[in-house]
Short mmCIF file of N, CA and C in Angstrom, two decimals:
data_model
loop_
_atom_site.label_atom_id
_atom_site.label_comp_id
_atom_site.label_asym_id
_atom_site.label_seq_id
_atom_site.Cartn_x
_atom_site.Cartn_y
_atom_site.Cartn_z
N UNK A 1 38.38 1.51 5.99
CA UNK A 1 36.99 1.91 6.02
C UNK A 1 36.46 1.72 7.43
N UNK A 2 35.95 2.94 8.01
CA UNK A 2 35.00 2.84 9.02
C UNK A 2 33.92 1.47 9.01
N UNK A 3 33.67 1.27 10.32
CA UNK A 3 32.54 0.58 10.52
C UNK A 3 31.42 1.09 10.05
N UNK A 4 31.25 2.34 10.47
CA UNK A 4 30.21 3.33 10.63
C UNK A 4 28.71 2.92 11.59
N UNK A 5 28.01 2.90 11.17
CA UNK A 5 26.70 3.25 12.03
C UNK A 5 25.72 1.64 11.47
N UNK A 6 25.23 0.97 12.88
CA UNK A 6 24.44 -0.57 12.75
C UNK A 6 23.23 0.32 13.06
N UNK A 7 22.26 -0.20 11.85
CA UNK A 7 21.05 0.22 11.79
C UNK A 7 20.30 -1.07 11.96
N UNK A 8 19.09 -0.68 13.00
CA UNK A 8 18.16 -1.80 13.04
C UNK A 8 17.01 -1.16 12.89
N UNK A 9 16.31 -2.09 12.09
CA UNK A 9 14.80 -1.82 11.87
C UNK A 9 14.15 -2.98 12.20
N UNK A 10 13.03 -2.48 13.27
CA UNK A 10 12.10 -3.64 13.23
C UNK A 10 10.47 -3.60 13.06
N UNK A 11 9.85 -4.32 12.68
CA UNK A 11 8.66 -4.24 12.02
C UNK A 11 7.69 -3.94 13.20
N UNK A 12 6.12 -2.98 13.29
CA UNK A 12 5.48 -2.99 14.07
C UNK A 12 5.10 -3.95 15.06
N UNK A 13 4.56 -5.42 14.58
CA UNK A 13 4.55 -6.48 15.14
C UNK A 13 5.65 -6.96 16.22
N UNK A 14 7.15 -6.48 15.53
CA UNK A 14 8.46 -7.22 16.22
C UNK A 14 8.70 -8.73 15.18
N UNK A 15 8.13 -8.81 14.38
CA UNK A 15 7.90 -10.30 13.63
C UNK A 15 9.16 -10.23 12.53
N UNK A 16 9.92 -9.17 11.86
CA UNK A 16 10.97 -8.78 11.14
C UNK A 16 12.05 -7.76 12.04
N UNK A 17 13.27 -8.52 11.39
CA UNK A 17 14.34 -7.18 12.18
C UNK A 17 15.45 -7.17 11.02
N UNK A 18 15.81 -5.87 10.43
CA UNK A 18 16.57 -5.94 9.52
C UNK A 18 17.99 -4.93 10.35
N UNK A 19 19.23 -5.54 10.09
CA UNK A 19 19.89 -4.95 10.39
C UNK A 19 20.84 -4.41 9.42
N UNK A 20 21.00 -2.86 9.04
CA UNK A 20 22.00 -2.84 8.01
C UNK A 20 23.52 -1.93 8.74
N UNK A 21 24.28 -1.64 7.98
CA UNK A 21 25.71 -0.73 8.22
C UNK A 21 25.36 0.48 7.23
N UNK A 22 25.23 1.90 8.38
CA UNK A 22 25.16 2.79 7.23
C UNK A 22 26.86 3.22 7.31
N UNK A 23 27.26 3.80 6.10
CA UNK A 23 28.86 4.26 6.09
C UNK A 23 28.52 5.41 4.83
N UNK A 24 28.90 6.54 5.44
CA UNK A 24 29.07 7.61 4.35
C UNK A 24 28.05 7.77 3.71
N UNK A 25 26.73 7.12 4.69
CA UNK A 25 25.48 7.60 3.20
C UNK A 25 25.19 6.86 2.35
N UNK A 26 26.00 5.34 2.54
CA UNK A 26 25.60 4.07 1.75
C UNK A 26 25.50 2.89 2.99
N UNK A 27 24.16 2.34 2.83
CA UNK A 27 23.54 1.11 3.10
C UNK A 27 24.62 -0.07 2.51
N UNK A 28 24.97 -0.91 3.44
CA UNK A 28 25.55 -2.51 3.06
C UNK A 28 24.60 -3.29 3.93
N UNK A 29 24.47 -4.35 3.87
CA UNK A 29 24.20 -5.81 4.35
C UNK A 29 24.29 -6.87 4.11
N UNK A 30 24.45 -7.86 4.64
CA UNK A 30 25.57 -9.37 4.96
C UNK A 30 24.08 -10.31 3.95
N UNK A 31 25.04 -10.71 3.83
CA UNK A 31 24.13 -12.23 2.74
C UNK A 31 22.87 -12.24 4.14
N UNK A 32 22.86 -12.55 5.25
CA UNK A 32 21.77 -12.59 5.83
C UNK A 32 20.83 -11.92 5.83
N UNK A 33 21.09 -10.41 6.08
CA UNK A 33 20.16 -9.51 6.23
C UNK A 33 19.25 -9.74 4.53
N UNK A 34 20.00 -9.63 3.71
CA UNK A 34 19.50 -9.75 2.37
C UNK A 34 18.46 -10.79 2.58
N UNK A 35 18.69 -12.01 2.31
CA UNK A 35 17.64 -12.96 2.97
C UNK A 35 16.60 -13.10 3.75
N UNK A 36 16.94 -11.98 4.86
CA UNK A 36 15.78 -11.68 5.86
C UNK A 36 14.60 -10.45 4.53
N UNK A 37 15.19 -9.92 3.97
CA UNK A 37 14.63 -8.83 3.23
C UNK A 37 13.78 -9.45 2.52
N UNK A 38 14.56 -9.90 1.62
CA UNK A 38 13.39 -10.88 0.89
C UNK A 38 12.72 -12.26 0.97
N UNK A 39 13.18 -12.39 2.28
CA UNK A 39 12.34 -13.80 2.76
C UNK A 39 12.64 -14.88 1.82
N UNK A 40 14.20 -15.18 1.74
CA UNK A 40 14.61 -16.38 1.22
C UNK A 40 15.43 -16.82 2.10
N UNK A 41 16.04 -18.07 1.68
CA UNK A 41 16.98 -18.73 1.97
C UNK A 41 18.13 -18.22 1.71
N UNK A 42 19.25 -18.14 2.34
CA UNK A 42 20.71 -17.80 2.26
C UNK A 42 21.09 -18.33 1.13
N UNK A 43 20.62 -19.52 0.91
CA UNK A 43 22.08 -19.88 -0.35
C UNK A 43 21.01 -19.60 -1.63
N UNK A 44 19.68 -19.15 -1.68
CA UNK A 44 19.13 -18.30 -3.16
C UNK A 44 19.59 -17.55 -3.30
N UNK A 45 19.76 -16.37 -1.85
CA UNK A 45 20.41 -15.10 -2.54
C UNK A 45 21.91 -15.01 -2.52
N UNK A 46 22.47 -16.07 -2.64
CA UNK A 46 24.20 -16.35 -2.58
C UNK A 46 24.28 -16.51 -4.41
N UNK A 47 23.32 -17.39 -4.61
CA UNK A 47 23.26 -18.01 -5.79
C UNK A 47 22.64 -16.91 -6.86
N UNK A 48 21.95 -16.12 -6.33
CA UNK A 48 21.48 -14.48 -7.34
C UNK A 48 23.15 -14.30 -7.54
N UNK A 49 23.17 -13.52 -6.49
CA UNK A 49 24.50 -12.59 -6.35
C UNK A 49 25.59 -13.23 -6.89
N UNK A 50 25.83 -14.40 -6.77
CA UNK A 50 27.29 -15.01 -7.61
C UNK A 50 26.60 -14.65 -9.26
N UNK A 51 25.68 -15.40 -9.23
CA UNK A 51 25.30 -14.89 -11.41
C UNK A 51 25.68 -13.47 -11.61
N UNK A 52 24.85 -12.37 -10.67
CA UNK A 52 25.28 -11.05 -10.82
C UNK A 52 26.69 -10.70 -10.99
N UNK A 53 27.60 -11.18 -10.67
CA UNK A 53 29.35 -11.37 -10.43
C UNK A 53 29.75 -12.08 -11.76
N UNK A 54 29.17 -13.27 -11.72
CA UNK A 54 29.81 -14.19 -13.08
C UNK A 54 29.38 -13.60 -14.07
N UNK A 55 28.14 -12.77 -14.44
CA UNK A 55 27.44 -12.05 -15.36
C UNK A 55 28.36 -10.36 -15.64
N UNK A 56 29.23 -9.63 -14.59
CA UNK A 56 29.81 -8.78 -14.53
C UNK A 56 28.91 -7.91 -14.70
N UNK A 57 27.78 -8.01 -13.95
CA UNK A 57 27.00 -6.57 -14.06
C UNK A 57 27.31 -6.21 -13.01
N UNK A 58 27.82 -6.44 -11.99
CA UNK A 58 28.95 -5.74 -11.18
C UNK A 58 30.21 -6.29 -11.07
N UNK A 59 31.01 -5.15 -10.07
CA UNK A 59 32.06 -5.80 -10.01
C UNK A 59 32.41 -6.68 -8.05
N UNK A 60 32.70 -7.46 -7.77
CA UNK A 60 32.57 -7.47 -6.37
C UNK A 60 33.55 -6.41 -5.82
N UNK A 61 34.38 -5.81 -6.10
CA UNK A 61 35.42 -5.00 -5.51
C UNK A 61 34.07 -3.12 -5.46
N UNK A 62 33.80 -3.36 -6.37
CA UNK A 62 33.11 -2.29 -5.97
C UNK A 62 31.55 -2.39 -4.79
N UNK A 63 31.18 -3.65 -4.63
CA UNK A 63 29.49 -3.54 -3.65
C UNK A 63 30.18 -4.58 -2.50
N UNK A 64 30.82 -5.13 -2.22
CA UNK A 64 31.51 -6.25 -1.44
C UNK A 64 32.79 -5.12 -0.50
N UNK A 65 32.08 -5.59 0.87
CA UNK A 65 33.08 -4.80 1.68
C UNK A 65 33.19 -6.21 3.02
N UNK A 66 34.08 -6.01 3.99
CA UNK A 66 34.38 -7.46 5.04
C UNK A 66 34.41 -6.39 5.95
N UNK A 67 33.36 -6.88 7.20
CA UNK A 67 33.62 -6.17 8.28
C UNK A 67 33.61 -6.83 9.70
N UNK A 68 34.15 -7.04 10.66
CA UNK A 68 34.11 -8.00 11.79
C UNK A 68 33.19 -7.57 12.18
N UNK A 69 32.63 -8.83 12.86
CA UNK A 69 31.18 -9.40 13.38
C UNK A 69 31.41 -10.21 14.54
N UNK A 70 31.03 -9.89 15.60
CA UNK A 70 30.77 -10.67 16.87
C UNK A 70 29.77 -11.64 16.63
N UNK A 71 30.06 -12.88 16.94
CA UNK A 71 28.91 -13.89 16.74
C UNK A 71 28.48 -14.26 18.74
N UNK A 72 27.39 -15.15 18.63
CA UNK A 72 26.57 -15.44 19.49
C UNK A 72 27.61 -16.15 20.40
N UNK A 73 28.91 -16.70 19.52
CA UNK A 73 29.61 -17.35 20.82
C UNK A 73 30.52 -16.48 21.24
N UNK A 74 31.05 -15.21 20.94
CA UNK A 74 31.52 -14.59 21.07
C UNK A 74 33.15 -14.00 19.99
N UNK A 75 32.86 -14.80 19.41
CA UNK A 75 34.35 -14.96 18.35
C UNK A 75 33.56 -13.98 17.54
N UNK A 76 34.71 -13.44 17.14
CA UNK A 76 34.89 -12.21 15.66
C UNK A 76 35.42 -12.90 14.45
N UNK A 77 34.54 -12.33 13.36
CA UNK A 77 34.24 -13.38 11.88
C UNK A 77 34.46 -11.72 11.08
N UNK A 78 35.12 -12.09 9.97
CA UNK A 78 34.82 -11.05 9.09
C UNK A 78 33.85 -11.46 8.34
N UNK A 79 32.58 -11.06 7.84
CA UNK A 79 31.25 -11.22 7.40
C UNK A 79 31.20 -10.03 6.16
N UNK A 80 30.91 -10.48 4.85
CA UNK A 80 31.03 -9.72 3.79
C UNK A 80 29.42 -9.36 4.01
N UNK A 81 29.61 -8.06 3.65
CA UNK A 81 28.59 -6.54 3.50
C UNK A 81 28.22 -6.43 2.09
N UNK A 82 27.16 -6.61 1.54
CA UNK A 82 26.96 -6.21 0.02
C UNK A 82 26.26 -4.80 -0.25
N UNK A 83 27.20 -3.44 -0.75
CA UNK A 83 26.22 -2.52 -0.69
C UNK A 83 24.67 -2.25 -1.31
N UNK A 84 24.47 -1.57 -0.39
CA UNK A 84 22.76 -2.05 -0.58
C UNK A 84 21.88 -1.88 -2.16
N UNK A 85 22.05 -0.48 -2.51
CA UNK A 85 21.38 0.21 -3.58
C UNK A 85 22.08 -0.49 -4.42
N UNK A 86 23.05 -0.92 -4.78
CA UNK A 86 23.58 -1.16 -5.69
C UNK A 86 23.40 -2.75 -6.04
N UNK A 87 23.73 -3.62 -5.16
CA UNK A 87 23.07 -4.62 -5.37
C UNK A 87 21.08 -5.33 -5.43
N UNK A 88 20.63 -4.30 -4.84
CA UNK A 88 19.16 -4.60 -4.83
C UNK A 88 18.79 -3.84 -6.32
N UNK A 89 18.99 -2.56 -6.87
CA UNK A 89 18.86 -2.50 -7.97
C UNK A 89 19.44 -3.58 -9.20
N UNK A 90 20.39 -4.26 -8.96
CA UNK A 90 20.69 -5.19 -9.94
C UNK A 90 19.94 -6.29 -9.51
N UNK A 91 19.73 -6.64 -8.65
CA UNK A 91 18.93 -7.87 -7.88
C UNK A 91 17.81 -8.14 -8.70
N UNK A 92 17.26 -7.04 -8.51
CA UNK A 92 15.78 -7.00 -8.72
C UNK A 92 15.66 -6.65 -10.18
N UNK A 93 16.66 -6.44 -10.86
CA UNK A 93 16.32 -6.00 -12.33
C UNK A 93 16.62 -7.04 -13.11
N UNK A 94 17.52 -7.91 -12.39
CA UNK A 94 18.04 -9.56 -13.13
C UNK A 94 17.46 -10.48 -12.88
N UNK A 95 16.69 -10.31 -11.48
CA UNK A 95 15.92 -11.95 -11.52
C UNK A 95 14.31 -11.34 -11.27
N UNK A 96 13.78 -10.49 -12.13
CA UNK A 96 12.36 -10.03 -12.17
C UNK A 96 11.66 -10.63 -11.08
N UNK A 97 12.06 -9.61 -9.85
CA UNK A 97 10.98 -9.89 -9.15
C UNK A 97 10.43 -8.88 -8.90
N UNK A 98 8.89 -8.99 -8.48
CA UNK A 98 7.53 -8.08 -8.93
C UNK A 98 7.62 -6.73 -7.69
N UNK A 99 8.84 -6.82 -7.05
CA UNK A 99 8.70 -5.62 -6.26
C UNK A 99 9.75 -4.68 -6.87
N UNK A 100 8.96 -3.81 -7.13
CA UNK A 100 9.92 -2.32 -7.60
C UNK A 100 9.51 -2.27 -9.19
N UNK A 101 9.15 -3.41 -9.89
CA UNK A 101 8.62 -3.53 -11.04
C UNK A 101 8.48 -2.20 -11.74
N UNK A 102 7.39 -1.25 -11.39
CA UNK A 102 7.15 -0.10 -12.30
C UNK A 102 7.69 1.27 -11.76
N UNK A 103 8.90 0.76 -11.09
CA UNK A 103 9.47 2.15 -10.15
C UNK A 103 9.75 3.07 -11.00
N UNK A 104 9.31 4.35 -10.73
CA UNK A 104 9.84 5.55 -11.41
C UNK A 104 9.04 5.09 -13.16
N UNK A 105 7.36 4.65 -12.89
CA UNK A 105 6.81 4.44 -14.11
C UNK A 105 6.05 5.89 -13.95
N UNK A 106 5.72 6.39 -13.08
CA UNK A 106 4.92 7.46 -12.78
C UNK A 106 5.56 8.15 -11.96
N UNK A 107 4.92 9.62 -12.34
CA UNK A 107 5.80 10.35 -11.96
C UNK A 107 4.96 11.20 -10.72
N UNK A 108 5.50 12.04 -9.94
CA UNK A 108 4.56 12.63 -8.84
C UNK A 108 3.77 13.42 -9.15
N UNK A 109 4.08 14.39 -10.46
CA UNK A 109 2.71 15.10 -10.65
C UNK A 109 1.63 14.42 -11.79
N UNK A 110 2.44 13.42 -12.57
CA UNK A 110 1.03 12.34 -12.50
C UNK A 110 0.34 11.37 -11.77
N UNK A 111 1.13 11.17 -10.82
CA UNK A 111 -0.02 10.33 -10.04
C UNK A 111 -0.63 11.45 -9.49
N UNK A 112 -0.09 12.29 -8.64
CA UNK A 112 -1.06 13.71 -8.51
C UNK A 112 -2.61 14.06 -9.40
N UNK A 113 -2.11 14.11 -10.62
CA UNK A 113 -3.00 13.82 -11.75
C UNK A 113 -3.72 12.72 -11.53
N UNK A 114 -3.63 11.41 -11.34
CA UNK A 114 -4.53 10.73 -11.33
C UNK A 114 -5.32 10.17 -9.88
N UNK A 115 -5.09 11.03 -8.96
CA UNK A 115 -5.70 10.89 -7.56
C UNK A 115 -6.49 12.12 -7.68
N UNK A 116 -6.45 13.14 -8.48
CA UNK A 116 -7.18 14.16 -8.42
C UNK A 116 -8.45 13.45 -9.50
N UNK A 117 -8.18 13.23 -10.36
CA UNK A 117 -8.99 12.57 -11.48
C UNK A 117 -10.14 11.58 -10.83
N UNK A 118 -9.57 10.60 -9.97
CA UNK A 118 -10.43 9.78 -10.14
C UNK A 118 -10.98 10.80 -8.03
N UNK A 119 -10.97 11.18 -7.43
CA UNK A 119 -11.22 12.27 -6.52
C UNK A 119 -12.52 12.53 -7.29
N UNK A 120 -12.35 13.24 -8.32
CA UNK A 120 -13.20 14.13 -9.10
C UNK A 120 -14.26 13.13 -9.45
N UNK A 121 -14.08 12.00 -10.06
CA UNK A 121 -14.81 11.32 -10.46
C UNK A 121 -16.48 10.52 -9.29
N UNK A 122 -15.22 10.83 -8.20
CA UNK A 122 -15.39 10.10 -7.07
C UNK A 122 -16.35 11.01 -6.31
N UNK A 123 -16.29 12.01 -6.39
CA UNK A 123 -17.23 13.18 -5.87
C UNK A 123 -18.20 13.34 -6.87
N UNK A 124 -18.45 13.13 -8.14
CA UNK A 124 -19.34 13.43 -9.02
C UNK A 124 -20.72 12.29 -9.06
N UNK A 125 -19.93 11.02 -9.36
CA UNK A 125 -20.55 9.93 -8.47
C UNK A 125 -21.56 9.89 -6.67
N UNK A 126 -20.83 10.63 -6.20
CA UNK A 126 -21.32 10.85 -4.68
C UNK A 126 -22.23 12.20 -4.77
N UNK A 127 -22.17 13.05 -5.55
CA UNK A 127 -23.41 13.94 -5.78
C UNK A 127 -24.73 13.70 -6.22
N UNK A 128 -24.26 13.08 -7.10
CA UNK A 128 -25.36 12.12 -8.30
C UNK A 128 -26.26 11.07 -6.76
N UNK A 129 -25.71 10.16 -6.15
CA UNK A 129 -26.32 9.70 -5.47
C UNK A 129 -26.96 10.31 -4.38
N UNK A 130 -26.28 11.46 -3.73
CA UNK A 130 -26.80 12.48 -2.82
C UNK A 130 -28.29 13.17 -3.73
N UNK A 131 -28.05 13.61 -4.77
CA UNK A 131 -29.37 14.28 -5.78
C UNK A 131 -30.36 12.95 -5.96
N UNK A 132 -30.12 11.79 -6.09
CA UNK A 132 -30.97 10.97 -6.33
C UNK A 132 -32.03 10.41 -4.79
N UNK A 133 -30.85 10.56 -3.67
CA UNK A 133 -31.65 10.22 -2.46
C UNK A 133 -32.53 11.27 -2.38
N UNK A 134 -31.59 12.47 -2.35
CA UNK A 134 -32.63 13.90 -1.85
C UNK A 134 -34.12 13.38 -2.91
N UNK A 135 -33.90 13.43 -4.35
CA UNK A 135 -35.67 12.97 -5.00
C UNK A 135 -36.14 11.97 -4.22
N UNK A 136 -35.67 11.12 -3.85
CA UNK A 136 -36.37 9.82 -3.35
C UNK A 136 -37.67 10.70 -1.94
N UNK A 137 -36.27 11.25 -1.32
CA UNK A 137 -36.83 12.06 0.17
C UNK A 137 -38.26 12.72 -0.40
N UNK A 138 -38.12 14.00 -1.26
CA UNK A 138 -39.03 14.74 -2.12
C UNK A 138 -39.79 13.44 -2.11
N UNK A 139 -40.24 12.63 -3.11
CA UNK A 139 -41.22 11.51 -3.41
C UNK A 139 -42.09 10.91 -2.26
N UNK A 140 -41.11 10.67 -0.94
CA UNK A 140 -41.85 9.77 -0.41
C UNK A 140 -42.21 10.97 0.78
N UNK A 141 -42.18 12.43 0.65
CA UNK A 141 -42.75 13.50 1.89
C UNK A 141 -44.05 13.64 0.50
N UNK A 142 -44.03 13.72 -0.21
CA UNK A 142 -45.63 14.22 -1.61
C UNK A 142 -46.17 13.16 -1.31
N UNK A 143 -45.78 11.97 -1.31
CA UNK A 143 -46.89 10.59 -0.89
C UNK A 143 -47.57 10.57 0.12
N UNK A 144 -46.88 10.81 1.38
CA UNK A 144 -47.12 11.34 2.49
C UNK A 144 -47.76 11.96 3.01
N UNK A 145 -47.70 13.53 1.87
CA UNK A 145 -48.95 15.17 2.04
C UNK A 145 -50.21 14.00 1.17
N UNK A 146 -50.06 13.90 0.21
CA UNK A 146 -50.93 13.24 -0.48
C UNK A 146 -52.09 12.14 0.33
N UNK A 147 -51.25 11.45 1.19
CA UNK A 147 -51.86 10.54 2.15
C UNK A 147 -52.83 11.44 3.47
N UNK A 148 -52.42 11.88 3.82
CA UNK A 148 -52.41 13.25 4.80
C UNK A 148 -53.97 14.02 4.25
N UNK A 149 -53.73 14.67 2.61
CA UNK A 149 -54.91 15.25 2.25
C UNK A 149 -55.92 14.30 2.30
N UNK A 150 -55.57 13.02 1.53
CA UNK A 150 -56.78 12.30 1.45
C UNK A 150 -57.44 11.91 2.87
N UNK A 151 -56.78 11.67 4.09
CA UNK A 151 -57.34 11.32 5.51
C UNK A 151 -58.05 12.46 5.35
N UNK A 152 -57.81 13.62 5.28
CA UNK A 152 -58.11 15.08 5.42
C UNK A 152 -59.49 15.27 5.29
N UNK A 153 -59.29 14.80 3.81
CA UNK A 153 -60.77 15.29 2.88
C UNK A 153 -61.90 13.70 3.48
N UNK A 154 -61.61 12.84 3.66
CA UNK A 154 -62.27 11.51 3.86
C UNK A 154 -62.83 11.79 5.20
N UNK A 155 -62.31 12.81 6.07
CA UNK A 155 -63.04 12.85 7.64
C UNK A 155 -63.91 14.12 7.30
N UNK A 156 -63.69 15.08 6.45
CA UNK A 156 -64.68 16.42 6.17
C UNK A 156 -66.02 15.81 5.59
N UNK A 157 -65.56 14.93 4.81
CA UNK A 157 -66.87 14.32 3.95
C UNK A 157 -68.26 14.09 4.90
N UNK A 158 -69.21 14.75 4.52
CA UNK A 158 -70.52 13.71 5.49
C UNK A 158 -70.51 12.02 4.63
N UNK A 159 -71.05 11.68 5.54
CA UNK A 159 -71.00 10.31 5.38
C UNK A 159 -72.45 10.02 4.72
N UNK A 160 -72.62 9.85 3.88
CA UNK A 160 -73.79 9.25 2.81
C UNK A 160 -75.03 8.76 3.98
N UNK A 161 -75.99 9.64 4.36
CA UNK A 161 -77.17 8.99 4.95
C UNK A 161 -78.43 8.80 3.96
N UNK A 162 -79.09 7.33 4.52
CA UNK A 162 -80.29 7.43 4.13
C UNK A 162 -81.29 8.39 3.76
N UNK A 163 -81.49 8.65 2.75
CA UNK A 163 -83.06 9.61 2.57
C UNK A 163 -84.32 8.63 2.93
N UNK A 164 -84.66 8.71 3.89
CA UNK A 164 -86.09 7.91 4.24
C UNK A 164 -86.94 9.08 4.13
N UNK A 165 -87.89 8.51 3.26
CA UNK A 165 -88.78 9.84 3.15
C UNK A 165 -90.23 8.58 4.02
N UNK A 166 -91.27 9.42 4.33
CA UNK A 166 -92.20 8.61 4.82
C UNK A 166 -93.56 7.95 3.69
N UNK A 167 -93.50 6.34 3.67
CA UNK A 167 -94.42 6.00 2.78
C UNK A 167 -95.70 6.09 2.65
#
């Protein structure tokens, strides 16, 4: 088996770096990278993955590949590769954890359906309040004319004089 192709991904920040082996269109990665993924400790996800094995919901001959690895001092290690899809789908389906949970619970043209739905809802709502400001506007320009006439009519008025007639 080819090496094939070292993929690195690293997070916007630079704060995560995942490195995997693509080969033929399948993802592997080393007990580490796994760990970096899900932000555990090496020997949790040693200790998943052996149950997954002792449990025979896989087999290791089929997701378990050894590929040499240059380390930091310079020596070459063969470092076992666990393929990816195949072990993270069992991963995650044996020790319930809450990511991936409702994958493939919805489908694209229902969530479609329900971004249009609540869209709709969402614009009907935002009309309603647009129609309610516009009355408010209406209300407080009639208070306004209203205020306006009465100055109007209050300066036309003569002003109430004395009738002094002579005694």
């Amino acid at each position: 088996m080819s090496a094939g192709e070292l993929i690195l991904y690293t997070t916007d920040d630079g704060a995560t770096e995942i490195q995997l082996r693509a080969i033929d269109g399948t993802a592997w990665l080393s007990l580490n990278r796994i760990a970096d993924l899900f932000d555990r400790d090496k020997s949790v996800i040693s200790r998943h993955i052996k149950a997954i094995f002792e449990d025979r919901e896989l087999s290791p001959d089929s997701v378990v590949a050894s590929y040499a690895t240059t380390a930091a001092d310079g020596k070459t290690y063969q470092v076992d590769h666990y393929r990816l899809e195949t072990i993270l789908d069992t991963f995650l389906a044996t020790n319930e954890l809450p990511l991936l949970r409702t994958a493939g619970g919805v489908s694209a043209k229902e969530a479609e359906k329900i971004a249009h739905d609540r869209y709709a809802l969402f614009d009907a709502r935002r009309k309603e309040a647009e129609r309610r400001d516009s009355e408010e506007v209406d209300e407080v320009e009639e208070l306004k004319r209203i205020a306006e006439t009465a100055k109007a009519v209050s300066r036309k008025r003569p002003s109430a004089k004395k009738k002094g007639g002579k005694r």
